[in-house]
mmCIF file of C-alpha atoms and ligand atoms in Angstrom:
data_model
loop_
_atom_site.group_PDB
_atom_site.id
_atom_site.type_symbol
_atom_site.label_atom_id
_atom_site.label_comp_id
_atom_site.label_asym_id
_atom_site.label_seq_id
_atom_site.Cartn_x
_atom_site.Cartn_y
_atom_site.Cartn_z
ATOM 1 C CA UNK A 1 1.057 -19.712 13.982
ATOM 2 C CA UNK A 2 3.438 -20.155 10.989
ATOM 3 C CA UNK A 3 1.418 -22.481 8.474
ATOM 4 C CA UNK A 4 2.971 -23.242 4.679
ATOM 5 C CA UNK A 5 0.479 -24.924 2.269
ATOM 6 C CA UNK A 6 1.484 -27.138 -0.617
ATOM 7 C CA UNK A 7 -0.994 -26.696 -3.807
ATOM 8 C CA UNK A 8 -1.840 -27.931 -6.996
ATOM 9 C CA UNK A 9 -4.018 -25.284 -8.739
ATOM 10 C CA UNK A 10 -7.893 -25.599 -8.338
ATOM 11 C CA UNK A 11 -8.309 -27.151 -5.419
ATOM 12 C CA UNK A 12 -5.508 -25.272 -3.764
ATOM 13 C CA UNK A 13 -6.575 -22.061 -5.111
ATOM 14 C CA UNK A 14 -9.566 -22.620 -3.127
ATOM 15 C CA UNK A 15 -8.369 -22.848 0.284
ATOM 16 C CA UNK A 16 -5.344 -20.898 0.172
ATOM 17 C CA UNK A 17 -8.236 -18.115 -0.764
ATOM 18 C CA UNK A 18 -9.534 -18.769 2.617
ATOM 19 C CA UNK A 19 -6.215 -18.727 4.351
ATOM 20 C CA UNK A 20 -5.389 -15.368 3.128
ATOM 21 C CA UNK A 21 -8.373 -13.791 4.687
ATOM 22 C CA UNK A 22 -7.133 -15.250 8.304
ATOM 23 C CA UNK A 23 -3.697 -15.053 8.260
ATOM 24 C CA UNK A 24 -1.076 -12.264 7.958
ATOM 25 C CA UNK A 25 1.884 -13.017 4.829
ATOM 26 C CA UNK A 26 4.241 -13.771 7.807
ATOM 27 C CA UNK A 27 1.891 -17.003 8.811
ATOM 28 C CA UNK A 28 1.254 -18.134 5.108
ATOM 29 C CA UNK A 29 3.422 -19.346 3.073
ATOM 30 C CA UNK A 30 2.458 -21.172 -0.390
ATOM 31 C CA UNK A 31 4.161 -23.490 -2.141
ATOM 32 C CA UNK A 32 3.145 -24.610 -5.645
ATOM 33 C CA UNK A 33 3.490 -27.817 -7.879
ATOM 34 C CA UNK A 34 5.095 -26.740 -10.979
ATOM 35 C CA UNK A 35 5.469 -30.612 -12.449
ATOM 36 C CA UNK A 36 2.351 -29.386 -14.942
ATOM 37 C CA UNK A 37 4.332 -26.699 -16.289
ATOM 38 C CA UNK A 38 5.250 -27.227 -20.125
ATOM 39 C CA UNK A 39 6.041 -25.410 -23.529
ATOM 40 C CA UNK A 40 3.489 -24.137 -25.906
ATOM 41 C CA UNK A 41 4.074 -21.810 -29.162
ATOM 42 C CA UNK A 42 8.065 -21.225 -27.551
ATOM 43 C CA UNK A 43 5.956 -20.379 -23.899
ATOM 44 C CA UNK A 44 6.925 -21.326 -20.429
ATOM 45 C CA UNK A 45 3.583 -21.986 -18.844
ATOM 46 C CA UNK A 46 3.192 -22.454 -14.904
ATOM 47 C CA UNK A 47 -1.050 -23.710 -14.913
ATOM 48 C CA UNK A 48 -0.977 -24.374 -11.168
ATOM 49 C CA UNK A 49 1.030 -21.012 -10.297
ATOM 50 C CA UNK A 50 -0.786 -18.715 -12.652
ATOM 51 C CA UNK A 51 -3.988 -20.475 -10.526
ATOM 52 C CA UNK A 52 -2.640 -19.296 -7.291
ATOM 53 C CA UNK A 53 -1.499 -16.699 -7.653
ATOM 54 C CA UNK A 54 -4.509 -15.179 -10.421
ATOM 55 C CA UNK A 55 -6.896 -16.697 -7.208
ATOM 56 C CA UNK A 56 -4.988 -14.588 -4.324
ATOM 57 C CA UNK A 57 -4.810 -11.202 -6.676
ATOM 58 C CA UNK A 58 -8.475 -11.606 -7.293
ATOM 59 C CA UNK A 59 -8.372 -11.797 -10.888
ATOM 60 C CA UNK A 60 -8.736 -15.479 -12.137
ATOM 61 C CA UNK A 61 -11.767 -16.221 -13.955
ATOM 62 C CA UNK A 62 -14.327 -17.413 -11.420
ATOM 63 C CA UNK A 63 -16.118 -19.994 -13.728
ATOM 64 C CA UNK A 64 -13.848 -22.244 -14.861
ATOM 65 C CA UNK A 65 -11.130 -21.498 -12.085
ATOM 66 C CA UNK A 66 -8.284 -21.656 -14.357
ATOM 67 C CA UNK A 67 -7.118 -18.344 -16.410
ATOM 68 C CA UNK A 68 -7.958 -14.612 -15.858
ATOM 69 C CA UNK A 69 -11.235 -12.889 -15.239
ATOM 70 C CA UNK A 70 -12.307 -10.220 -18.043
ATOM 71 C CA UNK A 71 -10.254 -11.950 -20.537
ATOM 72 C CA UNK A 72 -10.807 -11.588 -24.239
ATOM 73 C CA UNK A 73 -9.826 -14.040 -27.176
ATOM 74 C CA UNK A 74 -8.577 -12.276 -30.062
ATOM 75 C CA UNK A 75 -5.084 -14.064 -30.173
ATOM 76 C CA UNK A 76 -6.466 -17.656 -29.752
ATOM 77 C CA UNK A 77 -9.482 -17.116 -32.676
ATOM 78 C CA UNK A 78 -6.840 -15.981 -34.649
ATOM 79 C CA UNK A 79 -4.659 -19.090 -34.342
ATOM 80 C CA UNK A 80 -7.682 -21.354 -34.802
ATOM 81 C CA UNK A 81 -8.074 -19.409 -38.209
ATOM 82 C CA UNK A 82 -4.793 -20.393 -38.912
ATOM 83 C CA UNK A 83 -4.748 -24.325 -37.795
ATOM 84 C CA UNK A 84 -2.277 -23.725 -34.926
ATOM 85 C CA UNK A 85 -2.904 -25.955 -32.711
ATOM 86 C CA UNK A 86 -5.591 -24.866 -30.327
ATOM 87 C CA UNK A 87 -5.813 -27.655 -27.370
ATOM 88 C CA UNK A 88 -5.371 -25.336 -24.977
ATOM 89 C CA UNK A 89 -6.876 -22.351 -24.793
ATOM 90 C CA UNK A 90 -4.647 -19.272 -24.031
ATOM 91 C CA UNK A 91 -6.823 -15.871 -23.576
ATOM 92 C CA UNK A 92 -5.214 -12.408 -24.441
ATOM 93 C CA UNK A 93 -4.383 -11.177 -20.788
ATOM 94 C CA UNK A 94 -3.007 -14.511 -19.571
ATOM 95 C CA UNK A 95 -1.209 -14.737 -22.633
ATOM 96 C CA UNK A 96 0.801 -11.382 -20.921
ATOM 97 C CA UNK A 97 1.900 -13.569 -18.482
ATOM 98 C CA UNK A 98 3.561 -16.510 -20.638
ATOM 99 C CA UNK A 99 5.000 -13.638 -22.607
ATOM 100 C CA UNK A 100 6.569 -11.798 -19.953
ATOM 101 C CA UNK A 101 7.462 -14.734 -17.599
ATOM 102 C CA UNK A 102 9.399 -16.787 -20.478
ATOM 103 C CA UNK A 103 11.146 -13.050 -21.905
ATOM 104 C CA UNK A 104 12.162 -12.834 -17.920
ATOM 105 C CA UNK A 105 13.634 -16.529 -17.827
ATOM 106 C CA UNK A 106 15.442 -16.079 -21.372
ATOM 107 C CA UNK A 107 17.440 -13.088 -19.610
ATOM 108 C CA UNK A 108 17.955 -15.551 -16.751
ATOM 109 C CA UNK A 109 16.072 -14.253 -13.807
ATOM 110 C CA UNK A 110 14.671 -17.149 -12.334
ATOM 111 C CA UNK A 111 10.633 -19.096 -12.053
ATOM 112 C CA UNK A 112 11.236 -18.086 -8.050
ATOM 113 C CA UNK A 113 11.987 -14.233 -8.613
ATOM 114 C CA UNK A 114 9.763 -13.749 -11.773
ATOM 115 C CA UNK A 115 6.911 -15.367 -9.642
ATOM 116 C CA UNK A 116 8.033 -12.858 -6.547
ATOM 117 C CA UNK A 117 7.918 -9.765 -8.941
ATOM 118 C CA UNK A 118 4.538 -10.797 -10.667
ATOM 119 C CA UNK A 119 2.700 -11.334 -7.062
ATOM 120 C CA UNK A 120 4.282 -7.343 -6.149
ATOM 121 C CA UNK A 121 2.195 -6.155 -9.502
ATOM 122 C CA UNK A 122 -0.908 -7.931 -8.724
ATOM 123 C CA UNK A 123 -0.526 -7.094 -5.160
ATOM 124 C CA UNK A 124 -0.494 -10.838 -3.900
ATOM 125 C CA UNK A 125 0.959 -10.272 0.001
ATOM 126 C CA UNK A 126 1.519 -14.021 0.874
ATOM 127 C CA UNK A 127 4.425 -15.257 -0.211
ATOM 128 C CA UNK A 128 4.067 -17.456 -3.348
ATOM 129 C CA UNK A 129 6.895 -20.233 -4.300
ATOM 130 C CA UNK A 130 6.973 -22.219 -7.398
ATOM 131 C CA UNK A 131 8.279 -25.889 -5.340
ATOM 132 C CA UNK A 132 11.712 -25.671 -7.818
ATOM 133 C CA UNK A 133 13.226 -23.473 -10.212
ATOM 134 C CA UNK A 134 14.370 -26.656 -12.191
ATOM 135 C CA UNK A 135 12.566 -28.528 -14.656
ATOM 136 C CA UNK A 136 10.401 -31.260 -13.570
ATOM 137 C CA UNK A 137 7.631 -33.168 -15.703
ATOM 138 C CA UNK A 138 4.695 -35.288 -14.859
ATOM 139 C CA UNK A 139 4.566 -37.968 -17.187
ATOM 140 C CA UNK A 140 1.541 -40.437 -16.548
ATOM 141 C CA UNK A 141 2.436 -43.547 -18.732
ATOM 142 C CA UNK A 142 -1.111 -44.574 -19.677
ATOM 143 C CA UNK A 143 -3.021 -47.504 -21.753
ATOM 144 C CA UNK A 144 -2.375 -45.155 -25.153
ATOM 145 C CA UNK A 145 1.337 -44.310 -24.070
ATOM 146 C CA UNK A 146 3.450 -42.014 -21.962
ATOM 147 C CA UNK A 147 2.228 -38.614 -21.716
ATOM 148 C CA UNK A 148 3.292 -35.441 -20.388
ATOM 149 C CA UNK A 149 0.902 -34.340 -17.859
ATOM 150 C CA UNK A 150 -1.355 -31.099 -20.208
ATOM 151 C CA UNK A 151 -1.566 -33.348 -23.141
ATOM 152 C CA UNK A 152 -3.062 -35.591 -20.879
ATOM 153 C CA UNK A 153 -5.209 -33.678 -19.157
ATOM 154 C CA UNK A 154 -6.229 -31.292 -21.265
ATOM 155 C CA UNK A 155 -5.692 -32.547 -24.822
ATOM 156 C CA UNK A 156 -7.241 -36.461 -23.727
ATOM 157 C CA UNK A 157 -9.853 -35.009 -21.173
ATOM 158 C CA UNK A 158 -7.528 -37.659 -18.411
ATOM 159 C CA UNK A 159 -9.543 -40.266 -20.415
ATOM 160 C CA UNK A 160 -6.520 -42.603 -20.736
ATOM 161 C CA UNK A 161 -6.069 -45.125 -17.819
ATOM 162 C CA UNK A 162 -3.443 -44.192 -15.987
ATOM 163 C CA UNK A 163 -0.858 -47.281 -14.827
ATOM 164 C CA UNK A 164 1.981 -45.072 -13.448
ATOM 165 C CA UNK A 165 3.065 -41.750 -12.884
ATOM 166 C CA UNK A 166 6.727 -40.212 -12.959
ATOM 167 C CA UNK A 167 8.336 -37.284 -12.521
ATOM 168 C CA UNK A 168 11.205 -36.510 -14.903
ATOM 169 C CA UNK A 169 13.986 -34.809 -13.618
ATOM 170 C CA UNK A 170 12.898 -34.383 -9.521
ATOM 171 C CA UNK A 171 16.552 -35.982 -8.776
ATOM 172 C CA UNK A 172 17.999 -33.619 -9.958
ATOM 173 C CA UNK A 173 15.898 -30.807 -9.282
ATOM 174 C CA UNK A 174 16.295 -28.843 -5.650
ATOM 175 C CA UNK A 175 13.645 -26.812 -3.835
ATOM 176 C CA UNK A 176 13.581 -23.316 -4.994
ATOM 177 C CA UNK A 177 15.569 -21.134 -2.561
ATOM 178 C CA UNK A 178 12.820 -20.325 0.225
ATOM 179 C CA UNK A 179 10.848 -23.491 0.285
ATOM 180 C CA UNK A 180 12.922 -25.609 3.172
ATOM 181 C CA UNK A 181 13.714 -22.463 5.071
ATOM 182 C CA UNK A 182 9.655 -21.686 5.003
ATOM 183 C CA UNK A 183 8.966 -25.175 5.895
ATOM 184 C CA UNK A 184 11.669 -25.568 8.341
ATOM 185 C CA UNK A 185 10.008 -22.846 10.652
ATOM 186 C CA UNK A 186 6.285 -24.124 9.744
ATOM 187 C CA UNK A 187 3.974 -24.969 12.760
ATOM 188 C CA UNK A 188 1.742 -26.710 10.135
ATOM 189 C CA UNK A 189 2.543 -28.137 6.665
ATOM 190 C CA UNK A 190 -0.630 -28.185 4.968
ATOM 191 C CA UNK A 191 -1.479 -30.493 2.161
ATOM 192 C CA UNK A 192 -4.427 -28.831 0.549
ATOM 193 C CA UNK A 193 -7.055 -30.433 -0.838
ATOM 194 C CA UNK A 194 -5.383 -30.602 -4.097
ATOM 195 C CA UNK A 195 -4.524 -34.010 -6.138
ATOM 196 C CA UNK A 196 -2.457 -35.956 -4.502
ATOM 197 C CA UNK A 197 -0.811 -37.962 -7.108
ATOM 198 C CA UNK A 198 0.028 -35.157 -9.306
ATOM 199 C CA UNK A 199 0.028 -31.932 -7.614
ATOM 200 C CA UNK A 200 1.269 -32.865 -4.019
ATOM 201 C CA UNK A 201 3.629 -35.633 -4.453
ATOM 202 C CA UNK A 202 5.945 -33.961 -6.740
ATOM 203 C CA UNK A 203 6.566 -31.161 -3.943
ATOM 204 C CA UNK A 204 7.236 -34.250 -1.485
ATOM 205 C CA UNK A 205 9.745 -35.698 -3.915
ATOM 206 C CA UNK A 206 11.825 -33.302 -4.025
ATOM 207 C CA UNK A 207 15.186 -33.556 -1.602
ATOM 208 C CA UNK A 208 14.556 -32.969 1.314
ATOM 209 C CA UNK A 209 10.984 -31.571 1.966
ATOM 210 C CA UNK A 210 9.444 -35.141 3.080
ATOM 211 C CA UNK A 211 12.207 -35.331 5.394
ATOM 212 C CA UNK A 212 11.244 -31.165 6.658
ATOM 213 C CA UNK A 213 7.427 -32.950 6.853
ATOM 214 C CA UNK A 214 8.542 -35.815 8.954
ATOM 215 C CA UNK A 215 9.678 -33.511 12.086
ATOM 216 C CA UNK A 216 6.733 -31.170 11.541
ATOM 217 C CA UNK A 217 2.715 -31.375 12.288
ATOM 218 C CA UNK A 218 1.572 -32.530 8.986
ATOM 219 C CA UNK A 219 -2.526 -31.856 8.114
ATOM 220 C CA UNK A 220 -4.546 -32.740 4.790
ATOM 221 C CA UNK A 221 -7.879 -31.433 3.146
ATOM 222 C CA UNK A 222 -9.025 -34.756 1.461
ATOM 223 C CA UNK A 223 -9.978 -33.329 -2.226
ATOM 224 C CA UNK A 224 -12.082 -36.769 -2.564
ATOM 225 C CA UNK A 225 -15.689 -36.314 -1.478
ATOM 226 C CA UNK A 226 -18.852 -39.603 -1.468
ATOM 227 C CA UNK A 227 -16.326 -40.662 -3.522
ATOM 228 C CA UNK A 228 -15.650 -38.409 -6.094
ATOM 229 C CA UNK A 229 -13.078 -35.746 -7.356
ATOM 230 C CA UNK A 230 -14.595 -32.316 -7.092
ATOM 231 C CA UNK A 231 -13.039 -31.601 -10.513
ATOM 232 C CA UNK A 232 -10.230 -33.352 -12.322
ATOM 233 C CA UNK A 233 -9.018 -37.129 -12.371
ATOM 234 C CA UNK A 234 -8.248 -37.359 -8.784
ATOM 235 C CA UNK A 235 -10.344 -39.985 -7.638
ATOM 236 C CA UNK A 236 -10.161 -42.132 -11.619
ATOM 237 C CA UNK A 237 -6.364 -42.215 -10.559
ATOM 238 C CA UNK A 238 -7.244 -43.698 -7.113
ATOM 239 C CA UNK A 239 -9.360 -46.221 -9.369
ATOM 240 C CA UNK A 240 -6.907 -46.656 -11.996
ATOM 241 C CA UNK A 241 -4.109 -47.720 -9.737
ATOM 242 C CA UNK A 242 -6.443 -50.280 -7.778
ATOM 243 C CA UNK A 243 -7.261 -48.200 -4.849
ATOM 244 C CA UNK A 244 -11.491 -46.966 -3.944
ATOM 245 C CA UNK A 245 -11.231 -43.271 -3.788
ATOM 246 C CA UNK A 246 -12.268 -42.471 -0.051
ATOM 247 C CA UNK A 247 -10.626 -39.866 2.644
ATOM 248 C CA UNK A 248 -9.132 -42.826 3.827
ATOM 249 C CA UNK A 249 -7.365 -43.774 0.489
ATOM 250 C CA UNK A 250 -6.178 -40.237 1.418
ATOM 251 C CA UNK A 251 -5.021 -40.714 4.430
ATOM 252 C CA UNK A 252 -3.544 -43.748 3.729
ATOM 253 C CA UNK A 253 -1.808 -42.077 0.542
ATOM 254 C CA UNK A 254 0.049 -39.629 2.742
ATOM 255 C CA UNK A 255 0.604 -42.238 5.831
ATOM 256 C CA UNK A 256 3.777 -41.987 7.492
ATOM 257 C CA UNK A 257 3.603 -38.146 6.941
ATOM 258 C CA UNK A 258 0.041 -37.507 8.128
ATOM 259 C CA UNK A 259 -1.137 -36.371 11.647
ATOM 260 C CA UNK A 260 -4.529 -34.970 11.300
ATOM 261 C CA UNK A 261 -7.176 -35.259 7.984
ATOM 262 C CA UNK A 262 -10.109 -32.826 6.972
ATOM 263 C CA UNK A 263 -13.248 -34.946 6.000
ATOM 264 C CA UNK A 264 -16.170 -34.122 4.291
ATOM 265 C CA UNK A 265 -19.333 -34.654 6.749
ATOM 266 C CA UNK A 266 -20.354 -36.612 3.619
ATOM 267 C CA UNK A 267 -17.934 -38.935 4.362
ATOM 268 C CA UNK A 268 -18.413 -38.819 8.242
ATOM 269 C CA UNK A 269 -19.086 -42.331 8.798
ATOM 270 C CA UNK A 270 -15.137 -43.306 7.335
ATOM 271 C CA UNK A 271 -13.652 -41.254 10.150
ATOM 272 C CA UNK A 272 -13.248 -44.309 12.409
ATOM 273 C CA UNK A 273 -11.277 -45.521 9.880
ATOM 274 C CA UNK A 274 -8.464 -43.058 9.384
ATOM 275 C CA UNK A 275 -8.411 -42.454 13.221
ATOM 276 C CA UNK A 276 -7.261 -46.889 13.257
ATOM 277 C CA UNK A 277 -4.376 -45.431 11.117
ATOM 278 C CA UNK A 278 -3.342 -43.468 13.713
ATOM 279 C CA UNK A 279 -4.556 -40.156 11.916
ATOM 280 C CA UNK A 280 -6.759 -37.375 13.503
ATOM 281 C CA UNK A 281 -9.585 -35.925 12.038
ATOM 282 C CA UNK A 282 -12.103 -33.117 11.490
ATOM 283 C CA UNK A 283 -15.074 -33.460 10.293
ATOM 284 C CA UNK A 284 -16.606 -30.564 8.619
ATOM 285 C CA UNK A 285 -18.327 -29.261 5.008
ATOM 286 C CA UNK A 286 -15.354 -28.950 2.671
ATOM 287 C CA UNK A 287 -17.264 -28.197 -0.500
ATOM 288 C CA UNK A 288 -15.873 -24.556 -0.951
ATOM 289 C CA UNK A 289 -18.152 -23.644 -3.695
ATOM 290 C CA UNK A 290 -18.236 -19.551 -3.165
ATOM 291 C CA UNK A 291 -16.058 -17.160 -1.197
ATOM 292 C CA UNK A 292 -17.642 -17.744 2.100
ATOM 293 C CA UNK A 293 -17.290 -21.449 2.464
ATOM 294 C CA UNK A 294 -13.257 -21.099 1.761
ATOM 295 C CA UNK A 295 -13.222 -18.715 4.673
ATOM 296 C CA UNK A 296 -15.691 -20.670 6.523
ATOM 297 C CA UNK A 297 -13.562 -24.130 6.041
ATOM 298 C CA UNK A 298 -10.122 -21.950 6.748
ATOM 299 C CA UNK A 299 -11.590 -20.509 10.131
ATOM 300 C CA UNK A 300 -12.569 -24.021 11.050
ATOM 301 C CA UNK A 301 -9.222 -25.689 10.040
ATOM 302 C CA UNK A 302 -7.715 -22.834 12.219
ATOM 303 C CA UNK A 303 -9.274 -22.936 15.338
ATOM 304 C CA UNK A 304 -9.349 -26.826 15.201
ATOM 305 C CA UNK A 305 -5.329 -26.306 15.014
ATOM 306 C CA UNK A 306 -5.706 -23.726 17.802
ATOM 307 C CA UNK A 307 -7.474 -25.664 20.171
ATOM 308 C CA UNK A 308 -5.484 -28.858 19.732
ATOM 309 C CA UNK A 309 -8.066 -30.964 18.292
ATOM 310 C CA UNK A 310 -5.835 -31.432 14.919
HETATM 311 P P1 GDP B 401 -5.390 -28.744 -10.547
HETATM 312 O O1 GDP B 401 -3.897 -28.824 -10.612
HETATM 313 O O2 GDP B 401 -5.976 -27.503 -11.144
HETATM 314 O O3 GDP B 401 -6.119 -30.013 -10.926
HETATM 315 O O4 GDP B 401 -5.717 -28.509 -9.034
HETATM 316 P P2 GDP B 401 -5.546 -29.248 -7.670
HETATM 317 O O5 GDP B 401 -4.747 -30.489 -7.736
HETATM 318 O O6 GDP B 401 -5.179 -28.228 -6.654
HETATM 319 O O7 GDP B 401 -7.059 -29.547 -7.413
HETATM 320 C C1 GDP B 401 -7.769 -30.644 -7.900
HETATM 321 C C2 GDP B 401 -8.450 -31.306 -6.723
HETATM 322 O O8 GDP B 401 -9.168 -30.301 -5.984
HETATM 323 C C3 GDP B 401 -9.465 -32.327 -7.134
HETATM 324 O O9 GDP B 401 -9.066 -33.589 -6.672
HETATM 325 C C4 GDP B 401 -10.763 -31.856 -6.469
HETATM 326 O O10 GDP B 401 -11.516 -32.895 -5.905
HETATM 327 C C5 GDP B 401 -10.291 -30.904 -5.395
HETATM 328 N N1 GDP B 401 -11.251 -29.858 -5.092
HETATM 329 C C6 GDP B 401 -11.685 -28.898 -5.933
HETATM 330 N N2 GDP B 401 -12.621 -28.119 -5.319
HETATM 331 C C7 GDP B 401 -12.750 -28.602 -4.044
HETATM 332 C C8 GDP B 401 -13.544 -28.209 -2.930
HETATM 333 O O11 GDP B 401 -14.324 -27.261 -2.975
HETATM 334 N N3 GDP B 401 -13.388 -28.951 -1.777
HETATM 335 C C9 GDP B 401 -12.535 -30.020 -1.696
HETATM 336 N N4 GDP B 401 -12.455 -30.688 -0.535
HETATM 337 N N5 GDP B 401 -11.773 -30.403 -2.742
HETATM 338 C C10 GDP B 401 -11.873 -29.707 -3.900
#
């Protein structure tokens, strides 16, 4: 069974993880959100695909499941000392990576191949695609202005409310090279349990992969739990824009595209609900706080896919 996952970076990180263990790099296929990525000190910096892909080479830092494990701080203290700006934190080692990726796409290789060639050093089997090698850029125009998606998030803490969100340049942007192909000869497209605002729909806006999604099984992990965002501003956004964050404010988000949900058993008692929308669903512990429960909740999602059931 040929299954290709679209991810932001936490959330993603976490069930791709799981995937891995279950399913061969011929039946996985991950592609990434790269409408974060931005500049910083002259940098090209990919936050959702160093998540990945840091997650599936088991060397991402397992507390704050962003940036590398074992990583020092030398560079960054230093550029406090001298008043750079220091909003976001960039350790030594994953500092490599923004050094080597942007040196790469200077000499013209491109986000697609320099991702390919990374995942061969840190011995990442599934494949890994960034969703475009051209530029595209959350912007979430907010109560304190329009603002590109890390200064937002990272800079603000995703205080500001958000009224809109756009993504500059997805017109003109095309899927990298592999991503139709790999969705075209999907048995599942997976939406993981990522944000849905602003790490899934800029995949789907891109030409021509909600059109690969409509004449393929289509299955979600809700990343809203009781209500809540695991981590990040998922479920404020839902708020924001007028909407109570729920699995089916999920489902309903993705209607259209969506045959089958993941709920939280949390949230069992809305799975009436989503099924009146003409959505299946499974419902099961999603919460993949350790190693084991990714597995646990991939294994599940499987065999549910398996049998028929989703
Ligand atoms: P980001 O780009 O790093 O913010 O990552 P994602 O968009 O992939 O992930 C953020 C989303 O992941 C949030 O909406 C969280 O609620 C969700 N999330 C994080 N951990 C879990 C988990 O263990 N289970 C579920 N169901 N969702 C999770």
């Amino acid at each position: 069974m040929k299954i290709v996952a679209l991810a932001g970076g936490v959330g993603g990180a976490k069930l791709v993880d799981g995937l891995v263990q279950s399913l061969s790099p011929q039946d996985l296929t991950i592609v990434v959100n790269t409408g974060d990525d931005f500049e910083h000190f002259g940098l090209t910096i990919c936050p959702d695909l160093d998540t990945i892909c840091y997650t599936l080479a088991g060397i991402a830092n397992p507390e704050t499941g962003w940036g590398r494990s074992e990583e020092s701080w030398s560079t960054y203290q230093e550029l406090k000392r001298l008043r750079a700006p220091d909003w976001f934190q960039l350790g030594d080692r994953d500092l490599a990576t923004h050094l080597e990726r942007t040196r790469r796409l200077i000499d013209g290789e491109s986000l697609s191949q320099i991702t390919a060639y990374f995942c061969q050093i840190w011995g990442v089997q599934h494949p890994v695609l960034p969703m475009s090698d051209d530029p595209v850029q959350t912007w979430l125009l907010t109560d304190e202005g329009e603002l590109p998606f890390q200064e937002y998030f990272v800079y603000y803490h995703y205080q500001p409310i958000v009224r809109d969100i756009q993504f500059r340049g997805i017109e003109k942007a095309k899927p990298a090279p592999e991503v139709l192909g790999a969705l075209n000869q999907a048995d599942v497209i997976l939406f993981c349990p990522s944000n849905p605002f602003v790490s899934i729909d800029p995949i789907l806006g891109l030409d021509g992969v909600r059109k690969a999604c409509l004449n393929h099984k289509v299955l979600a992990v809700s990343p809203i739990i009781g209500g809540k965002a695991i981590k990040g501003p998922a479920a404020k956004m839902f708020e924001e824009l007028g909407i109570t964050p729920s699995p089916v404010a999920v489902a309903q988000h993705y209607a259209g595209l969506l045959n089958g949900l993941v709920m939280d058993n949390l949230d069992a008692q809305l799975a009436a609900e989503v099924q009146q929308i003409g959505i299946r669903t499974l419902v099961t512990d999603t919460l993949m706080d350790n190693s084991l429960a990714r597995y646990n909740l991939a294994q599940i999602l499987l065999r549910a896919i398996e049998s028929g059931e989703l």
